[in-house]
mmCIF file of C-alpha atoms and ligand atoms in Angstrom:
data_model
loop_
_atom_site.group_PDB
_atom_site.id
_atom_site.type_symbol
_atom_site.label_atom_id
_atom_site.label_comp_id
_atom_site.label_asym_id
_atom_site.label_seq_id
_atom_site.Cartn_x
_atom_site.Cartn_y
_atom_site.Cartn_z
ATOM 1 C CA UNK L 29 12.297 20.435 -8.444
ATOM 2 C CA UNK L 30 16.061 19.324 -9.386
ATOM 3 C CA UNK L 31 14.935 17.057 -12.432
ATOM 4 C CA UNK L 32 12.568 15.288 -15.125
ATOM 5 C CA UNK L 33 10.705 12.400 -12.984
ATOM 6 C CA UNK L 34 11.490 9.011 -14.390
ATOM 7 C CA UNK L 35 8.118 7.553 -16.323
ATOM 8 C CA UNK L 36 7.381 5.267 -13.339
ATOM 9 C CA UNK L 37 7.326 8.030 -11.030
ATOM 10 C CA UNK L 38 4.682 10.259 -13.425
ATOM 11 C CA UNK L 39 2.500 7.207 -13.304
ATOM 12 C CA UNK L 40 2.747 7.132 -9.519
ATOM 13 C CA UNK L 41 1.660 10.806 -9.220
ATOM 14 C CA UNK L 42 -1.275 11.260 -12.194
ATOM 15 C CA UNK L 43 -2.045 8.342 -10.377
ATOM 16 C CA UNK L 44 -2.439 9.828 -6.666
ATOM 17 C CA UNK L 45 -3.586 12.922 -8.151
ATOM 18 C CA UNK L 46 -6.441 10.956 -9.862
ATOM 19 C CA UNK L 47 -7.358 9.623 -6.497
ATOM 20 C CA UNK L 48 -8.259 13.079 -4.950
ATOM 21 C CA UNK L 49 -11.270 12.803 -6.281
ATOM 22 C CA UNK L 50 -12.676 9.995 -4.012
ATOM 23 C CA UNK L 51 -11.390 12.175 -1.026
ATOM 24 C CA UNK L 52 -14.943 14.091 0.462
ATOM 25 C CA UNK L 53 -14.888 17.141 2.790
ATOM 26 C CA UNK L 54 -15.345 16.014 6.438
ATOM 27 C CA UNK L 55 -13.807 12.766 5.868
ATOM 28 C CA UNK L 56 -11.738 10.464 7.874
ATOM 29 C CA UNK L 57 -8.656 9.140 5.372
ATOM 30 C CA UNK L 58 -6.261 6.273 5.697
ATOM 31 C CA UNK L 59 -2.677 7.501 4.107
ATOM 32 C CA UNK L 60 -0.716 4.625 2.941
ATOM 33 C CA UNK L 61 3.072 4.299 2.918
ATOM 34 C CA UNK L 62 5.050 3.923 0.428
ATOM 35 C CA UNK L 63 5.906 6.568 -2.632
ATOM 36 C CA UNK L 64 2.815 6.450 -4.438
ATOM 37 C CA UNK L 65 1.639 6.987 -0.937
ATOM 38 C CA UNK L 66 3.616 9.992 -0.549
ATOM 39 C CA UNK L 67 2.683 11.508 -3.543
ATOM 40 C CA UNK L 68 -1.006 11.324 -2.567
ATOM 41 C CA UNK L 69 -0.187 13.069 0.810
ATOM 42 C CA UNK L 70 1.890 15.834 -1.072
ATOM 43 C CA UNK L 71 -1.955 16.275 -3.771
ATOM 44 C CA UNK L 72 -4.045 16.123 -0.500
ATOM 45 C CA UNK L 73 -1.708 18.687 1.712
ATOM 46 C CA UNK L 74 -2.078 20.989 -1.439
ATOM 47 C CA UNK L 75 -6.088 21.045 -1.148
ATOM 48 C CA UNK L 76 -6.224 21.706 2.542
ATOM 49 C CA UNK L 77 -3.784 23.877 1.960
ATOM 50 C CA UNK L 78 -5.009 25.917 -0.969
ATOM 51 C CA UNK L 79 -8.679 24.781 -1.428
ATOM 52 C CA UNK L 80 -9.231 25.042 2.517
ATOM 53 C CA UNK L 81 -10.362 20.623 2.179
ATOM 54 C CA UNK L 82 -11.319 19.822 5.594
ATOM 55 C CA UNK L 83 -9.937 16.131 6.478
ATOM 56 C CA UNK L 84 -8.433 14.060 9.133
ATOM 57 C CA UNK L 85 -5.755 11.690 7.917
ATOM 58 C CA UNK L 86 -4.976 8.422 10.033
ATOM 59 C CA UNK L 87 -1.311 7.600 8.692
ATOM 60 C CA UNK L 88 -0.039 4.045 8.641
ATOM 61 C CA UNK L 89 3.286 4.466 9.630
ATOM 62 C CA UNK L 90 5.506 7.414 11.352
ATOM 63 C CA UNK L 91 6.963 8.267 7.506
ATOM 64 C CA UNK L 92 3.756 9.184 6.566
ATOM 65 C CA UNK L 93 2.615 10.899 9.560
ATOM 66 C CA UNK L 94 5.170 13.124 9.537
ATOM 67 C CA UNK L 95 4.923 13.639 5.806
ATOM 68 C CA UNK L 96 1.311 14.518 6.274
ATOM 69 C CA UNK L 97 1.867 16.402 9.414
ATOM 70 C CA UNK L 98 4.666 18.784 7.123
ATOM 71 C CA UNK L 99 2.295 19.274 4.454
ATOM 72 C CA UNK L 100 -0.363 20.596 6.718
ATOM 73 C CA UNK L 101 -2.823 17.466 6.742
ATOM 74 C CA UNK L 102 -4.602 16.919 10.352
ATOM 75 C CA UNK L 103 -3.605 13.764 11.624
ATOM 76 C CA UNK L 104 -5.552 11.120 14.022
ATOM 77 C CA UNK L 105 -4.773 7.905 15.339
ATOM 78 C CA UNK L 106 -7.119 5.064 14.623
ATOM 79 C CA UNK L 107 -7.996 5.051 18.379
ATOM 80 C CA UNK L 108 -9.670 8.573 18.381
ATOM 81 C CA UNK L 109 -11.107 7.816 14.461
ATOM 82 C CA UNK L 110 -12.307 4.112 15.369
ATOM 83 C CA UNK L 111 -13.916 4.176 11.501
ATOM 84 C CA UNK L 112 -12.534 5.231 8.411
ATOM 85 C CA UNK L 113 -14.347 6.558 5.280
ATOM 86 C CA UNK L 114 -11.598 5.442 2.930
ATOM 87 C CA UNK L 115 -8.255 4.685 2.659
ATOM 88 C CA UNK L 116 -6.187 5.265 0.008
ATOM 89 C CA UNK L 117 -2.787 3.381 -0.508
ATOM 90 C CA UNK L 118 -0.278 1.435 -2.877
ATOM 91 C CA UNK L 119 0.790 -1.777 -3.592
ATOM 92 C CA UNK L 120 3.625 -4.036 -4.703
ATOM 93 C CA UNK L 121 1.145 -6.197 -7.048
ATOM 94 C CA UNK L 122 -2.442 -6.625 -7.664
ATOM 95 C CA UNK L 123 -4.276 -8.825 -9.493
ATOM 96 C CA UNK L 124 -7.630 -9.288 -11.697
ATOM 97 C CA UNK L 125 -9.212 -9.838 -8.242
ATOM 98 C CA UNK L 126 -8.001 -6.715 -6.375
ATOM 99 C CA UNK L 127 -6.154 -8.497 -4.194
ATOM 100 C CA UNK L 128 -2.761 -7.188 -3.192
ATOM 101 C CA UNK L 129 0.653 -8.008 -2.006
ATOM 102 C CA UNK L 130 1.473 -5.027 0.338
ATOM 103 C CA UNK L 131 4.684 -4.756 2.609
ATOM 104 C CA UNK L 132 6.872 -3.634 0.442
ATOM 105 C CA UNK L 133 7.649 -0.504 2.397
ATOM 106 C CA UNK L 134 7.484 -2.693 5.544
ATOM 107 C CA UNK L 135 4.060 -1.230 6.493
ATOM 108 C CA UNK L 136 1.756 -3.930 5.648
ATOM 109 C CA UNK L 137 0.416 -3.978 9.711
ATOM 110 C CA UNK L 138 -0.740 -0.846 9.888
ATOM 111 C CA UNK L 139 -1.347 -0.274 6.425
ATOM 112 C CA UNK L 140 -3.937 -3.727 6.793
ATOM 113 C CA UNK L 141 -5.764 -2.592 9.930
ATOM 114 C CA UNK L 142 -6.752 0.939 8.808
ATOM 115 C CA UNK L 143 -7.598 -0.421 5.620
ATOM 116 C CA UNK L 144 -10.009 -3.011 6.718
ATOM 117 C CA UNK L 145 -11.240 -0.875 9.818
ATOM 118 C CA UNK L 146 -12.373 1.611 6.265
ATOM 119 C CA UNK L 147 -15.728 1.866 4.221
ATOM 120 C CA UNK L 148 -13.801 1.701 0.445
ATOM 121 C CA UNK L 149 -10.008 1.265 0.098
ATOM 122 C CA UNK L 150 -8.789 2.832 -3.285
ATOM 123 C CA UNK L 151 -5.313 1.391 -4.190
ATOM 124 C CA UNK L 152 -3.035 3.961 -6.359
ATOM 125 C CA UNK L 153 -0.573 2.081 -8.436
ATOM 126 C CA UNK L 154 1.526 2.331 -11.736
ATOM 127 C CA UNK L 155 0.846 0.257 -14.085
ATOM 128 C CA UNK L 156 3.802 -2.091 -14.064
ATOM 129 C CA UNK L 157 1.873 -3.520 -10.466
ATOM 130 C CA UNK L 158 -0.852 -5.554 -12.597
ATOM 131 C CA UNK L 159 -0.089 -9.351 -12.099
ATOM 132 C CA UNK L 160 -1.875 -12.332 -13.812
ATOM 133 C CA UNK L 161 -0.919 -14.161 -10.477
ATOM 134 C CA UNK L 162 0.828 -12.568 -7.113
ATOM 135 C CA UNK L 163 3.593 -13.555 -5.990
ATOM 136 C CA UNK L 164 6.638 -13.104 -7.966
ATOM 137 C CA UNK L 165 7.048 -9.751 -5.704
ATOM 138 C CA UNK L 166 8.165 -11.482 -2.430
ATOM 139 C CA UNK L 167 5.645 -11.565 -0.204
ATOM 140 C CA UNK L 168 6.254 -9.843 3.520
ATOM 141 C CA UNK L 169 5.546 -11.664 6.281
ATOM 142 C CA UNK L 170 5.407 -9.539 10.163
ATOM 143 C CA UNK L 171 6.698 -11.612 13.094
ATOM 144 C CA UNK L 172 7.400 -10.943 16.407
ATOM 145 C CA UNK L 173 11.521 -11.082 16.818
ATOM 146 C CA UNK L 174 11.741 -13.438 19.494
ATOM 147 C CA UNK L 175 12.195 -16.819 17.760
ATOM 148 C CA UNK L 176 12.458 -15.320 14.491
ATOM 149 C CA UNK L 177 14.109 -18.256 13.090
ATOM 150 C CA UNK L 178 11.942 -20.765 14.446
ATOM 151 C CA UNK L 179 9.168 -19.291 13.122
ATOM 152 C CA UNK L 180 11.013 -18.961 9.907
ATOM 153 C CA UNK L 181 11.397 -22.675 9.621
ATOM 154 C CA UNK L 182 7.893 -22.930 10.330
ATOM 155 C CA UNK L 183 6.537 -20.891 7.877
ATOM 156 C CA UNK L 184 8.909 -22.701 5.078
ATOM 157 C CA UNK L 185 7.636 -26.169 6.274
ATOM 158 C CA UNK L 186 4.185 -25.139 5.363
ATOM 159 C CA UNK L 187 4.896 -23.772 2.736
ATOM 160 C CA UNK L 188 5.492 -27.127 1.520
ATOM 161 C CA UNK L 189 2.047 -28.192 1.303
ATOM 162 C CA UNK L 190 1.007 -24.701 -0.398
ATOM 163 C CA UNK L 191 0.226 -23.818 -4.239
ATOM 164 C CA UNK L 192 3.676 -21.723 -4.408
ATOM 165 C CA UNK L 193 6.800 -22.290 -6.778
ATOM 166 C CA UNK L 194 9.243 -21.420 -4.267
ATOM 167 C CA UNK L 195 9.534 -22.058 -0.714
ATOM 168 C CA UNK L 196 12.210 -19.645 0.642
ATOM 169 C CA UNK L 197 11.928 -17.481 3.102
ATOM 170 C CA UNK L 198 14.441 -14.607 4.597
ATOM 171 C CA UNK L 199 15.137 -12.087 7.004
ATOM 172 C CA UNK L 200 14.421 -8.221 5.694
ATOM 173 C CA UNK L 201 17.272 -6.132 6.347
ATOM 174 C CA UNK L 202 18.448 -2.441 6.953
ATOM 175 C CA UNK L 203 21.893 -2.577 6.508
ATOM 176 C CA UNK L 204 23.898 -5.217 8.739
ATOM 177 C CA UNK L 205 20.824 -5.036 11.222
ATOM 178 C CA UNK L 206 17.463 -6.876 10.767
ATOM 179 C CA UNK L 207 14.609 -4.254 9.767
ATOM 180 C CA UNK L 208 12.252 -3.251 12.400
ATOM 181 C CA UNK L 209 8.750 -2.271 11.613
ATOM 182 C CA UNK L 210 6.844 0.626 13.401
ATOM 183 C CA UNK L 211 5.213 -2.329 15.828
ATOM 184 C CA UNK L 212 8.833 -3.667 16.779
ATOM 185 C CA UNK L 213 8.816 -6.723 14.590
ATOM 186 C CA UNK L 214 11.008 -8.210 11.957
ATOM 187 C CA UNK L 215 9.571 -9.208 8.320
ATOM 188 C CA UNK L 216 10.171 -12.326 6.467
ATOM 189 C CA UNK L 217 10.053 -12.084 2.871
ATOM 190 C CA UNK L 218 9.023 -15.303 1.299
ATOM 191 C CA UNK L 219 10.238 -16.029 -2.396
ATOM 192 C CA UNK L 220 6.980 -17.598 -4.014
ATOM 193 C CA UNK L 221 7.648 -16.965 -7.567
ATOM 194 C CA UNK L 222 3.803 -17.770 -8.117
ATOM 195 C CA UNK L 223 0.519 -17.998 -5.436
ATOM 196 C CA UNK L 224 -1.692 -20.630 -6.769
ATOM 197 C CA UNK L 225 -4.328 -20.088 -3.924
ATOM 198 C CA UNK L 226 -3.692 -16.492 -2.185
ATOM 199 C CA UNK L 227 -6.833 -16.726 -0.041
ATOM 200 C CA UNK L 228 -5.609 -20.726 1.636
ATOM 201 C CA UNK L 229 -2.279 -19.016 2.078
ATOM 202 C CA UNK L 230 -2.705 -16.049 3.937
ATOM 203 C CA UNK L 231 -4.615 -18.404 6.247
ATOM 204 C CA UNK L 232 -1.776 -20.784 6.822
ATOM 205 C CA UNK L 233 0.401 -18.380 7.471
ATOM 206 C CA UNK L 234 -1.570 -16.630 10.058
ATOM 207 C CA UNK L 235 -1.767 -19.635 11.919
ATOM 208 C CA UNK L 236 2.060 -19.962 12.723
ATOM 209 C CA UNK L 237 2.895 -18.860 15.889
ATOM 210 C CA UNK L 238 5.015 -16.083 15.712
ATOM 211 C CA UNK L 239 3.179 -14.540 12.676
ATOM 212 C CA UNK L 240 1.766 -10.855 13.481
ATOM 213 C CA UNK L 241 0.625 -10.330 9.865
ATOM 214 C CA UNK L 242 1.040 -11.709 6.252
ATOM 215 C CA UNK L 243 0.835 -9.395 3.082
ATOM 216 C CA UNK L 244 -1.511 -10.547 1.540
ATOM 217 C CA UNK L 245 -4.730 -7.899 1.235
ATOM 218 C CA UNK L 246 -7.787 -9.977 -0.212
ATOM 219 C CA UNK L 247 -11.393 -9.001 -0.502
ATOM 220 C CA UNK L 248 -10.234 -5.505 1.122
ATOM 221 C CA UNK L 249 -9.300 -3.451 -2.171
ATOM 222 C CA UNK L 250 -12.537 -1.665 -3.685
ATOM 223 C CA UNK L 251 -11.029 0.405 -6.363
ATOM 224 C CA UNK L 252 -7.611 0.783 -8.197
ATOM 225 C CA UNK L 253 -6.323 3.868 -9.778
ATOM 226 C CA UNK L 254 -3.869 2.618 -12.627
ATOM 227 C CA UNK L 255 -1.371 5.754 -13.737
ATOM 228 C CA UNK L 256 0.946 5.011 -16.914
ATOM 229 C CA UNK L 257 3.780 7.312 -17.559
ATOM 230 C CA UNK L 258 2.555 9.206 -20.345
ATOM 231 C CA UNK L 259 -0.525 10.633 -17.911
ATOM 232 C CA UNK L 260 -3.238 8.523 -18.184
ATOM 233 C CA UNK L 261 -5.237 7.116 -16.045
ATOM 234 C CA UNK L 262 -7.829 3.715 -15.541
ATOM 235 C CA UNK L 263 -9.688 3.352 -12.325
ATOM 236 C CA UNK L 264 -11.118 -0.722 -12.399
ATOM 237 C CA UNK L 265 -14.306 -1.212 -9.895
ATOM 238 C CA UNK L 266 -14.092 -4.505 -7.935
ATOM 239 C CA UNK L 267 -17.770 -4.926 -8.862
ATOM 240 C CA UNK L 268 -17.650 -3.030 -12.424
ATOM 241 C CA UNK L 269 -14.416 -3.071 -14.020
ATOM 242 C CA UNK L 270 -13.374 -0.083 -15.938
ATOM 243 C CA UNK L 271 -15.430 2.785 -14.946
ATOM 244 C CA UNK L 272 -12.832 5.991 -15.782
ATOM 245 C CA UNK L 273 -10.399 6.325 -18.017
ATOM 246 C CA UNK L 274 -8.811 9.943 -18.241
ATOM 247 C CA UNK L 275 -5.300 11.784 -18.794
ATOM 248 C CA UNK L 276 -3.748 13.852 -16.660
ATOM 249 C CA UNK L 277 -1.783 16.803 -17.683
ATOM 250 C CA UNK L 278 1.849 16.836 -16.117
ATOM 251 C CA UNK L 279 1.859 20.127 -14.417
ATOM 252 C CA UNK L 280 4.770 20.417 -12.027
ATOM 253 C CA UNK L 281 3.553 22.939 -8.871
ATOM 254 C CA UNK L 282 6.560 24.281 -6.824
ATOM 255 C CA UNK L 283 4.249 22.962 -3.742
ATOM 256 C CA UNK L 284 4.489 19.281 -4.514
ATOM 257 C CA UNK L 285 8.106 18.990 -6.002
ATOM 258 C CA UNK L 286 9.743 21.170 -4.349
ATOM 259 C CA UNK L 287 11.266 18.745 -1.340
ATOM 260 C CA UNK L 288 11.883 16.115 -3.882
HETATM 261 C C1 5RP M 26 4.325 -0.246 2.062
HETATM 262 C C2 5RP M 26 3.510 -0.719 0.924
HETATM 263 C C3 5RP M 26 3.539 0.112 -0.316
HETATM 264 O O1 5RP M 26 2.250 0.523 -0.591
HETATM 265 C C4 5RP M 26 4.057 -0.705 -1.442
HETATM 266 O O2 5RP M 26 5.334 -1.213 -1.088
HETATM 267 C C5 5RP M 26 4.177 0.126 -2.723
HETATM 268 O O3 5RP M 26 5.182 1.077 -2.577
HETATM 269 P P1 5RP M 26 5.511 2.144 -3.693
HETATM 270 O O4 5RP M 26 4.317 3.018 -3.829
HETATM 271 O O5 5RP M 26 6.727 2.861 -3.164
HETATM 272 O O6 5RP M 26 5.810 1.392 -4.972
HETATM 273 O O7 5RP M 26 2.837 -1.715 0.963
HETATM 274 O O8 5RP M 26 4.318 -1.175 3.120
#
């Protein structure tokens, strides 16, 4: 490892390391993107790897599958797995609710499809992702690149009639080049500031031609795994609430730092 991890990223990783334990021999796993995501890879690679945990990973996007393929994880598409057991995955804010902005990382497709084609989806997050209300994260919006900016106008005309406090919308980029997702789209990121009504919203905006996928995950999140910086952990049920809270202690394995 070349240095201390920032508090942020401990809370990712107690965090992903926490959420091992939901992972079953002889299951079928969604991977998430993102680095939260990663660092659950690196703590599952490290039990097939050392504690011989049998599991087939479906990754959500080619960063991950190659991540998981490196650390020794058996990968399947969704095709050949058809049904997940769980998925596990971060987020860019979640609510009292559970529901999520995802799309941060630009995976919010995939990342939506194998987690609602999954039993339980377990979200991994650091603390700082808890929102009284989504939105002030901008929310990522997929859409097909032909007519990009059509559809743009589109989706800030109905945003018009929506519970929002701000109506713009723009282009993701990757330098001087618009960003491309693993499907070949673009993403709009729409600047909300607040979402009054997330559930009428990612409705609307499905509805606009053009529109492959909105990031906006609700009713699909069954569990989050909460990580704070000095090592502990919450885990909040859906249904229950707070049903773990623990600490992990910071131990630093040459297997899991060492590419950082
Ligand atoms: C990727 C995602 C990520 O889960 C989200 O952006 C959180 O990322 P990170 O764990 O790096 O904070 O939705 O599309």
């Amino acid at each position: 490892m070349t240095g201390e991890l920032s508090p942020i990223d401990k809370a990712k990783f107690v965090a992903a390391k926490k959420a091992v334990e939901f992972v079953e021999d002889g299951m079928r796993v969604g991977l998430g993107t993102g680095s939260t995501a990663a660092w659950l890879v690196r703590c599952l690679g490290e039990q097939v790897r050392e504690q011989g945990l049998r599991i087939k990973g479906v990754p959500t996007s080619t960063r991950t599958a190659e991540l998981a393929r490196e650390v020794g994880i058996d990968v399947m598409s969704l095709d050949e797995a058809r049904w997940l057991d769980l998925t596990i995955d971060g987020a860019d804010e979640f609510d009292a609710d559970l529901n999520l902005i995802k799309g941060g990382g630009g995976a919010l497709l995939q990342e939506k499809i194998v987690a609602t084609a999954s039993d339980q989806m377990v979200v991994i997050a650091d603390a700082a992702k808890e929102v009284e209300h989504l939105g002030n994260f901008p929310l990522p919006v997929e859409v097909v690149p032909y007519g990009w900016q059509t559809t743009q106008a589109l989706v800030e005309e109905a945003l018009v009639s929506m519970d929002v406090m701000g109506r713009k919308a723009t282009l993701r980029m990757n330098g001087a080049r618009p960003y491309i997702t693993d499907e070949g789209n673009h993403i709009l990121d729409l600047h909300l500031g607040r979402i009054g009504n997330a559930r009428q919203l990612a409705m609307v905006v499905n509805q606009i031609p053009g529109v492959v996928e909105n990031g906006l995950f609700i009713d699909i999140c069954d569990q989050v795994v909460i990580g704070y910086g000095d090592g502990r952990i919450e885990v909040r049920d859906i249904n229950e609430g707070t049903v773990n809270e623990d600490r992990l202690e910071f131990v630093e394995s040459d297997n899991l730092f060492s590419d950082i």
